[in-house]
CSV table of C-alpha atoms and ligand atoms in Angstrom, one decimal:
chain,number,residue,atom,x,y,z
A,1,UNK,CA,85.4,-95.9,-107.1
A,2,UNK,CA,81.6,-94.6,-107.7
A,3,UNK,CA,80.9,-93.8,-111.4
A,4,UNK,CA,78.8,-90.7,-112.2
A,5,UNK,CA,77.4,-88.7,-114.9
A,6,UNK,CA,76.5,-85.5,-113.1
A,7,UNK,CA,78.3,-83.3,-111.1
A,8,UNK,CA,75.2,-83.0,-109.5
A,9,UNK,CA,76.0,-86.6,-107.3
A,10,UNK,CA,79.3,-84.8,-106.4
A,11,UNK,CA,79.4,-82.8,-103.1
A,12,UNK,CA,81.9,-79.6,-103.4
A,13,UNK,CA,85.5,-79.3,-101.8
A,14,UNK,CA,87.0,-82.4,-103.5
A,15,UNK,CA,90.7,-82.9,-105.2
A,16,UNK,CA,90.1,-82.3,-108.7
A,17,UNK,CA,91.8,-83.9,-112.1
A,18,UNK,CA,90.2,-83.1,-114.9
A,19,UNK,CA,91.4,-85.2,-118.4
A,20,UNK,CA,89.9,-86.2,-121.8
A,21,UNK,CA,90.9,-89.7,-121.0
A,22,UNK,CA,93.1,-92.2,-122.9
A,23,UNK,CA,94.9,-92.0,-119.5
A,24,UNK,CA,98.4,-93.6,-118.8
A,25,UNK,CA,101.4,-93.5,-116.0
A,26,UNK,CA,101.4,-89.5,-116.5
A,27,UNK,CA,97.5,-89.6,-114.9
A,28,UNK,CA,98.0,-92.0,-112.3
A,29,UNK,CA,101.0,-89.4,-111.0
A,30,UNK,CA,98.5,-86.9,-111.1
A,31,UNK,CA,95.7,-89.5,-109.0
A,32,UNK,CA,98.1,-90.6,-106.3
A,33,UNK,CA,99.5,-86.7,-105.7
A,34,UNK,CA,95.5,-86.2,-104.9
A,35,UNK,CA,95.0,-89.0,-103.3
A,36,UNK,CA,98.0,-88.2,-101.2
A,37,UNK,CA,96.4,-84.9,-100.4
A,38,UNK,CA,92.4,-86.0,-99.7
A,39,UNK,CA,90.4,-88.5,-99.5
A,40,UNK,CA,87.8,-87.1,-101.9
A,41,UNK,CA,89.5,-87.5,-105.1
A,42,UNK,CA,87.4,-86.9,-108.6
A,43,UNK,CA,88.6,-87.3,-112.1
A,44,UNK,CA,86.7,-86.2,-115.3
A,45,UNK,CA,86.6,-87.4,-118.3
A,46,UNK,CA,85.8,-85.3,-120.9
A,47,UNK,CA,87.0,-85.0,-124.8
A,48,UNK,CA,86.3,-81.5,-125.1
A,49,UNK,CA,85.3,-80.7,-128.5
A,50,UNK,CA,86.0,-76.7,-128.4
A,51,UNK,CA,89.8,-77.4,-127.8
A,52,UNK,CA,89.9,-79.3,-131.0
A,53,UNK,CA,90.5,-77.1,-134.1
A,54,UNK,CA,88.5,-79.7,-136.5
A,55,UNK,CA,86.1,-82.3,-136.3
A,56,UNK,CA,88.6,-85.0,-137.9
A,57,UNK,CA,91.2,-84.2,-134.9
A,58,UNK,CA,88.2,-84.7,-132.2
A,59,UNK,CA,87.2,-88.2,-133.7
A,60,UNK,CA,90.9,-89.8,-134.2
A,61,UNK,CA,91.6,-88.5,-130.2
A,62,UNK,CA,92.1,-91.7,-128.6
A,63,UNK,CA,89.3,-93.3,-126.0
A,64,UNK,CA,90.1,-96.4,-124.3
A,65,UNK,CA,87.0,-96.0,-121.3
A,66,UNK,CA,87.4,-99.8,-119.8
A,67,UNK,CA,91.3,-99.3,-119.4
A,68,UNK,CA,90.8,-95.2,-117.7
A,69,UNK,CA,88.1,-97.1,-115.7
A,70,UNK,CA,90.3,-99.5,-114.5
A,71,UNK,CA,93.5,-97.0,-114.0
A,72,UNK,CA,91.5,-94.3,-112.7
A,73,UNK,CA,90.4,-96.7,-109.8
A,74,UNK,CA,93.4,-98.1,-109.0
A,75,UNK,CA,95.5,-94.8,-108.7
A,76,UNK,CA,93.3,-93.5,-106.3
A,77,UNK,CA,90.2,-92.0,-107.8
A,78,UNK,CA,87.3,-91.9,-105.8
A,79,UNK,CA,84.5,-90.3,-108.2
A,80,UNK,CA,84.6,-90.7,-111.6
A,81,UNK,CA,82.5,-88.4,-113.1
A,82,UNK,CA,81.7,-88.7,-116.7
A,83,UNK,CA,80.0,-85.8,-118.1
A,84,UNK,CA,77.4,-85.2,-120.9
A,85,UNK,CA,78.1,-82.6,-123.6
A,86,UNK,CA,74.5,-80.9,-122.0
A,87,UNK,CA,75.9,-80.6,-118.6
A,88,UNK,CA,78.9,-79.0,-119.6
A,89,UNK,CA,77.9,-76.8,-122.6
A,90,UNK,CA,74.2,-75.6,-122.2
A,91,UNK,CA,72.5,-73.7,-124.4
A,92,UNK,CA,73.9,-70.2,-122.5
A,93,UNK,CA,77.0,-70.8,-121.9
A,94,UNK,CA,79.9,-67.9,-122.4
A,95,UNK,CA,82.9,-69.1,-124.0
A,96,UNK,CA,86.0,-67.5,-122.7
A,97,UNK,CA,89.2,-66.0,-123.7
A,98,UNK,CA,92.4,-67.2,-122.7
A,99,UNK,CA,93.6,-63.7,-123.9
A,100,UNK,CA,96.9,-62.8,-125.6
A,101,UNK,CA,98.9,-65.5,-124.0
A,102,UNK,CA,96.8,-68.3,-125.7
A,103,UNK,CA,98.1,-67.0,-128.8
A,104,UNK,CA,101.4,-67.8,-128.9
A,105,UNK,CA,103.8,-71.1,-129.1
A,106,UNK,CA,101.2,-74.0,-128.9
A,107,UNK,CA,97.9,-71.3,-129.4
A,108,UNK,CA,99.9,-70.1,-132.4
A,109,UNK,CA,100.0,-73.4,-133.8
A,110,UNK,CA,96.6,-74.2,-132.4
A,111,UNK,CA,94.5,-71.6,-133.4
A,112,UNK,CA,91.5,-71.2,-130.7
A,113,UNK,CA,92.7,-73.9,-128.6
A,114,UNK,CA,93.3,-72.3,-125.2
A,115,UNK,CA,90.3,-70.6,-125.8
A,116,UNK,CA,88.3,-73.9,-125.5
A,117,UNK,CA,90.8,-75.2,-122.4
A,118,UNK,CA,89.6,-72.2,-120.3
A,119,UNK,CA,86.2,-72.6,-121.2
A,120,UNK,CA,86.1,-76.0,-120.4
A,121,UNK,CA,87.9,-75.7,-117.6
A,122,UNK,CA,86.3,-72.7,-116.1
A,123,UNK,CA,82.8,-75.1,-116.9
A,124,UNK,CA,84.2,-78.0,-114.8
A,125,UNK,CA,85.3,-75.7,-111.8
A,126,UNK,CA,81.6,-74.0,-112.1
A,127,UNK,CA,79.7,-77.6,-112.1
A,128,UNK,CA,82.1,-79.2,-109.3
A,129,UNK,CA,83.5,-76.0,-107.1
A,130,UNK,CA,86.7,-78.4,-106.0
A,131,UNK,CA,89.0,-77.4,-103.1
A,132,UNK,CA,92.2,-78.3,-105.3
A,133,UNK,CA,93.1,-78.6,-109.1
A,134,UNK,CA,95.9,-80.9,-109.9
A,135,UNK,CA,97.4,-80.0,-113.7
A,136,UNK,CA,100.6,-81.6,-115.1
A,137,UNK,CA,104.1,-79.2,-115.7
A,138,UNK,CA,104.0,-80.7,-119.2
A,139,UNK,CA,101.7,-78.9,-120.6
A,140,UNK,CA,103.5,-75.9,-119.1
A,141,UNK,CA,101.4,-72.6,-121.1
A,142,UNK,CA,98.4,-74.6,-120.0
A,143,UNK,CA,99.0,-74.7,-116.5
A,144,UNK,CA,100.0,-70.9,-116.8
A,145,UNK,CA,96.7,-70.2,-118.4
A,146,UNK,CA,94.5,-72.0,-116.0
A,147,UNK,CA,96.6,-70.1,-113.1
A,148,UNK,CA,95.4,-67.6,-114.3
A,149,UNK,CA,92.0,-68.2,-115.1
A,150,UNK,CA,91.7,-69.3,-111.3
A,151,UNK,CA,93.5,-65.9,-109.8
A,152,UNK,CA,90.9,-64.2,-111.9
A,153,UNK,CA,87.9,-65.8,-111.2
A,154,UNK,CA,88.1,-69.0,-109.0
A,155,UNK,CA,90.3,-67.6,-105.8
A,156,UNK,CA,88.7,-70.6,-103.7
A,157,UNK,CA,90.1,-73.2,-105.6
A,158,UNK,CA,93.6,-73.8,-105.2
A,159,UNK,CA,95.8,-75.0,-108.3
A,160,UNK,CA,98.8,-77.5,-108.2
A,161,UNK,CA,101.3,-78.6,-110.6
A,162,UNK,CA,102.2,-82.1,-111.1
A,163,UNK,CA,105.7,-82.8,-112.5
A,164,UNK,CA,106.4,-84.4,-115.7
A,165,UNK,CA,106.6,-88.2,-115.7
A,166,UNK,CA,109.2,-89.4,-118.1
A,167,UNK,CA,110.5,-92.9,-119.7
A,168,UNK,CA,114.1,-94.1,-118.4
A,169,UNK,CA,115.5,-92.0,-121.5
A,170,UNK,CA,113.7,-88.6,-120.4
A,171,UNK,CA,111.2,-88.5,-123.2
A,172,UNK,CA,107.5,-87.0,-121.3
A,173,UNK,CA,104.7,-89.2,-121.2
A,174,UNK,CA,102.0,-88.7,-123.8
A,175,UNK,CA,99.2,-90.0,-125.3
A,176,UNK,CA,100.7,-89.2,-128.5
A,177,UNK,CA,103.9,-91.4,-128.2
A,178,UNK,CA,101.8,-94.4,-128.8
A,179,UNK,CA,101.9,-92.6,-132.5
A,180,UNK,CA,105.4,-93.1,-132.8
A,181,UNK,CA,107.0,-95.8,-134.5
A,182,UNK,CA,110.4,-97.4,-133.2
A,183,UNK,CA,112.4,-95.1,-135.4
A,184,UNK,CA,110.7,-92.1,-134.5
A,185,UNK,CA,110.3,-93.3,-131.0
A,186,UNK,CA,114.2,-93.2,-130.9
A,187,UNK,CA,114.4,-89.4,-132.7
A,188,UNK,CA,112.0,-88.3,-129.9
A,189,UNK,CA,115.1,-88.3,-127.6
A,190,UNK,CA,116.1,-85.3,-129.1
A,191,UNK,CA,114.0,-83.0,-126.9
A,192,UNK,CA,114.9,-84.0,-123.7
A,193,UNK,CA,118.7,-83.5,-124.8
A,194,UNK,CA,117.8,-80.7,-126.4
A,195,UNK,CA,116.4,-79.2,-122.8
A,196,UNK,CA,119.3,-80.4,-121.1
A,197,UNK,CA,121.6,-78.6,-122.8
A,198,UNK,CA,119.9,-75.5,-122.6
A,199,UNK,CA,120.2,-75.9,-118.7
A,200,UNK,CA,123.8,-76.2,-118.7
A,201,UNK,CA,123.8,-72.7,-120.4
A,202,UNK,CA,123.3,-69.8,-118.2
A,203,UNK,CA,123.1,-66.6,-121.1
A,204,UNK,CA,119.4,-66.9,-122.8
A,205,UNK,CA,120.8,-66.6,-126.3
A,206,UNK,CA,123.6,-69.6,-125.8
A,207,UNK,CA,121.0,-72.0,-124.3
A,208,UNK,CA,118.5,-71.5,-127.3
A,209,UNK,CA,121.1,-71.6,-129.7
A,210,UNK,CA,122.0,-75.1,-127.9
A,211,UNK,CA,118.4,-76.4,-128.3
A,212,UNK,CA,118.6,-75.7,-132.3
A,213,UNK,CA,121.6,-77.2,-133.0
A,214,UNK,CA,121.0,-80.5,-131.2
A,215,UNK,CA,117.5,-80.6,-132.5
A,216,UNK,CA,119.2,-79.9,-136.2
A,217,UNK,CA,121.3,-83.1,-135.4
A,218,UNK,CA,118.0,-85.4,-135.5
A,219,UNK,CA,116.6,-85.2,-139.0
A,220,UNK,CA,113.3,-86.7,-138.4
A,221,UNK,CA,112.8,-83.9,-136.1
A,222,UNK,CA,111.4,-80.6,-137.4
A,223,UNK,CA,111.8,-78.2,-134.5
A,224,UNK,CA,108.7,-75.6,-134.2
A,225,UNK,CA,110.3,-73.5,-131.3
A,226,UNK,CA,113.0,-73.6,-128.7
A,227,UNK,CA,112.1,-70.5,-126.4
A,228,UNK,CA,113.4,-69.4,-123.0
A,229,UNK,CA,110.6,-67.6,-121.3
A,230,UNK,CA,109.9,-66.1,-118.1
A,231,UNK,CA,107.5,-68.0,-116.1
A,232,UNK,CA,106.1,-65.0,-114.1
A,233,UNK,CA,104.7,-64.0,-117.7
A,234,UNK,CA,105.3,-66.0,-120.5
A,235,UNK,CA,107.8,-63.5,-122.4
A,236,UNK,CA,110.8,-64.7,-123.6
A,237,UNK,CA,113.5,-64.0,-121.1
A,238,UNK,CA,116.3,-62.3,-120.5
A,239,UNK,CA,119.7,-63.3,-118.9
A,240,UNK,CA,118.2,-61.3,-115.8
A,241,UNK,CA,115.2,-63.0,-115.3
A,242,UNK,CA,115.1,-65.2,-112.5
A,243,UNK,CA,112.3,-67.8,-113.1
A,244,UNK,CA,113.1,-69.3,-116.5
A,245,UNK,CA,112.1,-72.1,-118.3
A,246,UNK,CA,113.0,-73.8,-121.2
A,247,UNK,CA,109.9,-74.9,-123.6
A,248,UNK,CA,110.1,-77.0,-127.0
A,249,UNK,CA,107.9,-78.0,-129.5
A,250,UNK,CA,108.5,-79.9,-133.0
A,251,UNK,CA,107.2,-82.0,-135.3
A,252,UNK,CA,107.8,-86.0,-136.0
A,253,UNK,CA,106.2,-87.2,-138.7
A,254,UNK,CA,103.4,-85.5,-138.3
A,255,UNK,CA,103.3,-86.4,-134.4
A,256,UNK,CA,103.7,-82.8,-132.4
A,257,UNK,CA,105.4,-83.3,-129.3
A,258,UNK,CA,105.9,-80.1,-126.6
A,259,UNK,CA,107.7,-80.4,-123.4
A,260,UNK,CA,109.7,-78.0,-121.2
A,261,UNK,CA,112.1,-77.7,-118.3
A,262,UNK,CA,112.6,-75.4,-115.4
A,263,UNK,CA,116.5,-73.4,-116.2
A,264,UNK,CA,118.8,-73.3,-113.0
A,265,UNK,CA,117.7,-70.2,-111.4
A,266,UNK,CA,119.3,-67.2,-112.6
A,267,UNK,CA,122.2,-65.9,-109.8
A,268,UNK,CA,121.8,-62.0,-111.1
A,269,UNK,CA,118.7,-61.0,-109.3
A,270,UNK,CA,119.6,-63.1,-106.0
A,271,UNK,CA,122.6,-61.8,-105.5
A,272,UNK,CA,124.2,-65.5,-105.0
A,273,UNK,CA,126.9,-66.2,-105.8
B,1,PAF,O1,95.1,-81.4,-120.5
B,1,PAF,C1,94.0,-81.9,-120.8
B,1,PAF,O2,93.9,-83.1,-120.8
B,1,PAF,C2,92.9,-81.0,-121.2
B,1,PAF,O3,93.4,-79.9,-121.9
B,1,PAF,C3,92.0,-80.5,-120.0
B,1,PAF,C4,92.8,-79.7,-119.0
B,1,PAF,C5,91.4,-81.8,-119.4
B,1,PAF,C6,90.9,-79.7,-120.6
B,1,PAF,O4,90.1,-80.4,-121.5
């Protein structure tokens, strides 16, 4: 694996991942899907200080370079390119908008955050012009956003989801699990359950109503949302819509976890019976 600062040493037309590092198992999914796919894979690293909303969050973010090095290069990475804050944020740069849809569920929470993921992202894809994008399901408005972004302005570069890697008891990866202790490792269960349950429900309002009440049943777990939204567009949905999803965020101990889960598609559009 070659090491570089620039994406200037980079050719264009490569599988791209970008990341802010502290990688783990979730990554190395992401790596070997590209790696799979081309043999010109680059990951960034890049703690991107615009997606942070204050300068406290943006110094406790974890950065563990010698062990992303080393997991980087094992999965499959061919370039690691390693930006300086110059390269991506020049004195001109436009920051963008991730519009009304950055707004709500995590950009309500984090105000101005999706704002500073399309930027950055929109910077990487400008510096590096890759063939493909590889984003993970988990961070499901995310990977709507930067769909977006990418129908809008980047048509040549082709994005892919990755899906969610989970532990044997079907909590996501994170990098923010390591924050949990044993306890609250345990209550963290609760979500994955939680979207379960609102699987086996086919009517909108039942499968919500099933997310609260399991969530209500873990008391170190303070729910934030448990939403049923339309896919296509990120509005809630309604029993007719076909491509629904389940997403869930909450609170433990201060630790915010998010994850979601694709609903069994809806049979009143298809006809199918
Ligand atoms: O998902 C992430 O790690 C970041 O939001 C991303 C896409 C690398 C942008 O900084």
């Amino acid at each position: 694996m070659k090491i570089v600062t620039s994406a200037a040493e980079l050719a264009d037309g490569c599988t791209f991942i970008p990341t802010m590092g502290a990688l783990h198992a979730g990554h190395a999914s992401l790596f070997q899907m590209a790696k799979a796919k081309s043999d010109f894979v680059v990951a960034s690293i890049f703690v991107n200080p615009l997606q942070f909303e204050n300068n406290n969050d943006l110094e406790l973010y974890p950065r563990t370079p010698d062990r992303d090095i080393e997991l980087a290069s094992s999965a499959g990475v061919t370039h690691l390119w390693l930006p300086q804050e110059s390269e991506i944020y020049p004195a001109n740069f436009l920051k963008k908008s991730a519009g009304s849809i950055g707004e709500i569920f995590e950009g309500a929470n984090r105000i101005g955050h999706f704002d500073g993921v399309v930027t950055v992202v929109s910077r990487l894809f400008d510096l590096l012009r890759p063939a493909h994008a590889i984003f993970g399901e988990k961070d499901f408005q995310q990977l709507f956003l930067i769909k977006t972004l990418a129908r809008e302005g980047y048509k040549d570069i082709e994005i892919l989801a990755a899906p969610t890697m989970r532990e044997s008891d079907g909590l996501a990866l994170s990098s923010r699990n390591i924050r949990l202790n044993e306890s609250e490792r345990k209550a963290a269960t609760v979500i994955y359950r939680a979207l379960l349950a609102a699987r086996n429900n086919s009517k909108i309002e039942a499968a919500r109503a099933a997310m609260q009440e399991i969530c209500s049943m873990e008391p170190l777990f303070k729910l934030d949302y448990a939403e049923i939204i339309d896919e296509d567009n990120f509005a809630t949905a309604t029993d007719s819509t076909p491509n629904q999803r389940a997403i869930i965020a909450g609170w433990l101990n201060g630790v915010r976890l998010i994850d979601n889960m694709q609903m069994k598609p809806s049979t009143v559009n298809t006809g199918a019976r």
